[in-house]
mmCIF file of C-alpha atoms in Angstrom:
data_model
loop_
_atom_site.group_PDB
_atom_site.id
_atom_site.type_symbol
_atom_site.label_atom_id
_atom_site.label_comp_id
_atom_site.label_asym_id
_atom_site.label_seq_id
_atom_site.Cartn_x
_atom_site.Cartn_y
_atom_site.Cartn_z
ATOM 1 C CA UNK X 1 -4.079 19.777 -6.743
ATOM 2 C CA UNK X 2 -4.480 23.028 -5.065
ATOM 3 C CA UNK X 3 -6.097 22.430 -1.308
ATOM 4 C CA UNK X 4 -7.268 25.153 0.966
ATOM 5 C CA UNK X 5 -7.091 23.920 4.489
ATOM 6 C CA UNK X 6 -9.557 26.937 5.892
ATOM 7 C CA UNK X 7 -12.330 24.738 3.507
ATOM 8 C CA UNK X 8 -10.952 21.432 4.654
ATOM 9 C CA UNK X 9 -11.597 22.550 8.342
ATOM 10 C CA UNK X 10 -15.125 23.803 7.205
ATOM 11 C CA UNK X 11 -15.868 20.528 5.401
ATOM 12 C CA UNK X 12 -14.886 19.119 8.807
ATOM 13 C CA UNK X 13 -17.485 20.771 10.753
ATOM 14 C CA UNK X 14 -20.352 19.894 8.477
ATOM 15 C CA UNK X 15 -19.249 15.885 8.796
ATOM 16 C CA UNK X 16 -19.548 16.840 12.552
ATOM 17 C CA UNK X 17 -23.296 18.143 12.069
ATOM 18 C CA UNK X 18 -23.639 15.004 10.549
ATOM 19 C CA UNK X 19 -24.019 11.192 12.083
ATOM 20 C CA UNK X 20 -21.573 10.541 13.926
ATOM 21 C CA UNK X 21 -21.348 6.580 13.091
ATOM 22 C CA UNK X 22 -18.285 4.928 12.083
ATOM 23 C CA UNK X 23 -16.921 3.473 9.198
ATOM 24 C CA UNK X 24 -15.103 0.356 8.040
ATOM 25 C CA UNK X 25 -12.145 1.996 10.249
ATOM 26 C CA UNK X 26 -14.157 2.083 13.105
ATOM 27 C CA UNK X 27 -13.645 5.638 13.817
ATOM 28 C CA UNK X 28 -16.788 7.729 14.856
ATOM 29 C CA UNK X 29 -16.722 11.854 14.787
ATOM 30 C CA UNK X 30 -16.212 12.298 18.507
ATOM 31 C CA UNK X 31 -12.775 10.106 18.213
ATOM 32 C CA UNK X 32 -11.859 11.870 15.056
ATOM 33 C CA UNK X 33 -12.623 15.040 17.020
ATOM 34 C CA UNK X 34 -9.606 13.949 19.277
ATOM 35 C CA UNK X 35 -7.084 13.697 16.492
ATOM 36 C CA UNK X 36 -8.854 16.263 13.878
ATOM 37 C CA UNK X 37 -5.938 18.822 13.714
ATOM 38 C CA UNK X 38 -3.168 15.703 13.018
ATOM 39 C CA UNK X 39 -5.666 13.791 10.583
ATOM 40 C CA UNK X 40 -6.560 16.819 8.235
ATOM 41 C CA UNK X 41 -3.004 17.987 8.042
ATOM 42 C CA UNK X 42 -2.356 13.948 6.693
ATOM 43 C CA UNK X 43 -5.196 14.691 4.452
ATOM 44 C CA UNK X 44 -4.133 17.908 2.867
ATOM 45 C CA UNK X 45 -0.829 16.528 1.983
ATOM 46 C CA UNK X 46 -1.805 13.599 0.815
ATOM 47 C CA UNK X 47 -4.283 15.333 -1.760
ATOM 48 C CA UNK X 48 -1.782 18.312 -2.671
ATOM 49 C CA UNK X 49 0.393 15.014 -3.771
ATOM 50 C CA UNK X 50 -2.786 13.358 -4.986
ATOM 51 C CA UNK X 51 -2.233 10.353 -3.445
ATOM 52 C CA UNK X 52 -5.418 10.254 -1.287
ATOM 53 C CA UNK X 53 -7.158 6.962 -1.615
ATOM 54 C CA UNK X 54 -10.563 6.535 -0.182
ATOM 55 C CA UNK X 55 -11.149 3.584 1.955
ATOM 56 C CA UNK X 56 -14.139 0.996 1.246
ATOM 57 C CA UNK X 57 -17.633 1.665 2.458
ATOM 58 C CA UNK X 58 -19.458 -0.101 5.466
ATOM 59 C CA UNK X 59 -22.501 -1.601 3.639
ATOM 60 C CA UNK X 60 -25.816 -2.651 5.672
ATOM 61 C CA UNK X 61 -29.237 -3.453 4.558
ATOM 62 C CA UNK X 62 -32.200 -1.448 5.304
ATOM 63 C CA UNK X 63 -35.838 -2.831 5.481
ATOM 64 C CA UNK X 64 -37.742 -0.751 2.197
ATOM 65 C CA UNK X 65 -41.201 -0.459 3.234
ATOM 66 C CA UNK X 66 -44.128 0.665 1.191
ATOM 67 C CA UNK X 67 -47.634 1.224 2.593
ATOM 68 C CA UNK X 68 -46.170 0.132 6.102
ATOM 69 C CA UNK X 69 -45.147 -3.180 4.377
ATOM 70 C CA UNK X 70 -41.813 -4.935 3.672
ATOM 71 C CA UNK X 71 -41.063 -4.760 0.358
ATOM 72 C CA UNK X 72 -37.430 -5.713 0.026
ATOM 73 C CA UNK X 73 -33.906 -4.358 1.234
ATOM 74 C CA UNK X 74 -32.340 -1.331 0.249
ATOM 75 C CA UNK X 75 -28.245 -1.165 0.740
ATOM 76 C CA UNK X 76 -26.714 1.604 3.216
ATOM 77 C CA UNK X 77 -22.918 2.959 2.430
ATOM 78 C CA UNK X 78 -21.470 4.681 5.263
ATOM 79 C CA UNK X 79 -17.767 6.569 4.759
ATOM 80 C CA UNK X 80 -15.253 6.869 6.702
ATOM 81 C CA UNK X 81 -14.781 10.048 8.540
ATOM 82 C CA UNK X 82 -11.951 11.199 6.386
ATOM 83 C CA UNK X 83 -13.732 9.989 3.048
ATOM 84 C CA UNK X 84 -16.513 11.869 4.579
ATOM 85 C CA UNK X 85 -14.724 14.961 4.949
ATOM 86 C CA UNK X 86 -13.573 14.876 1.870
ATOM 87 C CA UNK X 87 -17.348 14.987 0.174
ATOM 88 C CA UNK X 88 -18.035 17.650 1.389
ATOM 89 C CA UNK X 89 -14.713 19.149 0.668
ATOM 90 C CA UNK X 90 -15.286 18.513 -2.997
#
Protein backbone atom coordinates (compact mmCIF):
# COMPACT_ATOMS: atom_id res chain seq x y z
CA UNK A 1 0.00 0.00 0.00
CA UNK A 2 1.56 3.21 -0.91
CA UNK A 3 1.59 5.69 2.39
CA UNK A 4 2.57 9.30 2.34
CA UNK A 5 3.77 10.25 5.75
CA UNK A 6 3.41 14.30 4.96
CA UNK A 7 -0.70 13.16 4.92
CA UNK A 8 -0.26 10.86 7.86
CA UNK A 9 1.17 13.88 9.88
CA UNK A 10 -1.79 16.04 8.50
CA UNK A 11 -4.35 13.38 9.43
CA UNK A 12 -2.60 13.72 12.81
CA UNK A 13 -3.34 17.25 13.35
CA UNK A 14 -7.00 17.06 12.50
CA UNK A 15 -7.40 14.03 15.34
CA UNK A 16 -5.71 16.79 17.49
CA UNK A 17 -8.55 19.44 16.57
CA UNK A 18 -10.62 16.80 17.59
CA UNK A 19 -11.66 15.35 21.31
CA UNK A 20 -9.08 14.55 22.90
CA UNK A 21 -10.68 11.43 24.92
CA UNK A 22 -9.17 8.14 25.03
CA UNK A 23 -9.79 4.92 23.77
CA UNK A 24 -9.90 1.29 24.85
CA UNK A 25 -5.91 1.89 25.13
CA UNK A 26 -6.34 4.56 27.34
CA UNK A 27 -4.32 6.95 25.44
CA UNK A 28 -5.73 10.58 25.07
CA UNK A 29 -4.22 13.18 22.24
CA UNK A 30 -2.05 15.14 24.64
CA UNK A 31 -0.12 11.68 25.61
CA UNK A 32 -0.06 10.65 22.02
CA UNK A 33 1.29 14.16 21.40
CA UNK A 34 4.35 12.97 23.54
CA UNK A 35 5.17 9.95 21.45
CA UNK A 36 3.52 11.21 17.95
CA UNK A 37 6.80 11.17 15.87
CA UNK A 38 7.67 7.26 17.21
CA UNK A 39 3.87 6.12 16.91
CA UNK A 40 3.23 7.34 13.23
CA UNK A 41 6.52 6.03 12.00
CA UNK A 42 5.03 2.35 13.66
CA UNK A 43 1.99 3.22 11.75
CA UNK A 44 3.36 3.88 8.34
CA UNK A 45 5.23 0.70 8.33
CA UNK A 46 2.86 -1.27 9.52
CA UNK A 47 0.34 -0.14 6.67
CA UNK A 48 3.11 -0.07 3.79
CA UNK A 49 3.25 -3.98 5.01
CA UNK A 50 -0.50 -3.94 5.49
CA UNK A 51 -0.48 -5.38 8.60
CA UNK A 52 -2.24 -2.55 10.52
CA UNK A 53 -5.01 -3.89 12.64
CA UNK A 54 -7.39 -1.54 14.27
CA UNK A 55 -8.03 -2.00 17.87
CA UNK A 56 -11.75 -2.40 19.34
CA UNK A 57 -13.90 0.60 20.07
CA UNK A 58 -14.77 2.05 23.63
CA UNK A 59 -18.62 1.79 23.55
CA UNK A 60 -20.88 4.01 26.03
CA UNK A 61 -24.49 4.79 26.03
CA UNK A 62 -25.90 8.12 25.49
CA UNK A 63 -29.35 9.32 26.85
CA UNK A 64 -31.57 9.99 23.20
CA UNK A 65 -33.89 12.63 24.06
CA UNK A 66 -36.78 13.90 22.05
CA UNK A 67 -38.89 16.93 23.00
CA UNK A 68 -36.58 17.27 26.19
CA UNK A 69 -37.67 13.65 27.06
CA UNK A 70 -35.83 10.30 27.44
CA UNK A 71 -36.56 8.26 24.81
CA UNK A 72 -34.03 5.46 24.90
CA UNK A 73 -30.10 5.03 24.59
CA UNK A 74 -28.12 5.61 21.70
CA UNK A 75 -24.46 3.72 21.60
CA UNK A 76 -21.13 5.97 21.44
CA UNK A 77 -17.82 4.34 19.63
CA UNK A 78 -14.80 6.14 20.44
CA UNK A 79 -11.25 5.06 18.49
CA UNK A 80 -8.23 4.89 19.51
CA UNK A 81 -5.91 7.65 18.69
CA UNK A 82 -4.06 5.70 16.09
CA UNK A 83 -7.39 4.14 14.59
CA UNK A 84 -8.37 7.70 14.69
CA UNK A 85 -5.61 8.91 12.74
CA UNK A 86 -5.99 6.60 10.43
CA UNK A 87 -9.81 7.86 9.43
CA UNK A 88 -8.90 10.60 8.59
CA UNK A 89 -5.91 9.36 6.78
CA UNK A 90 -8.17 7.34 4.55
Amino acid sequence: MQVYPEQLEIAWALVQRGSPAAGVDGITTDLFAGVAGEQLARMLKALRREVYAASPAKGFYVAKKKHGQKVGERLIGLSTVNDRILQRYL
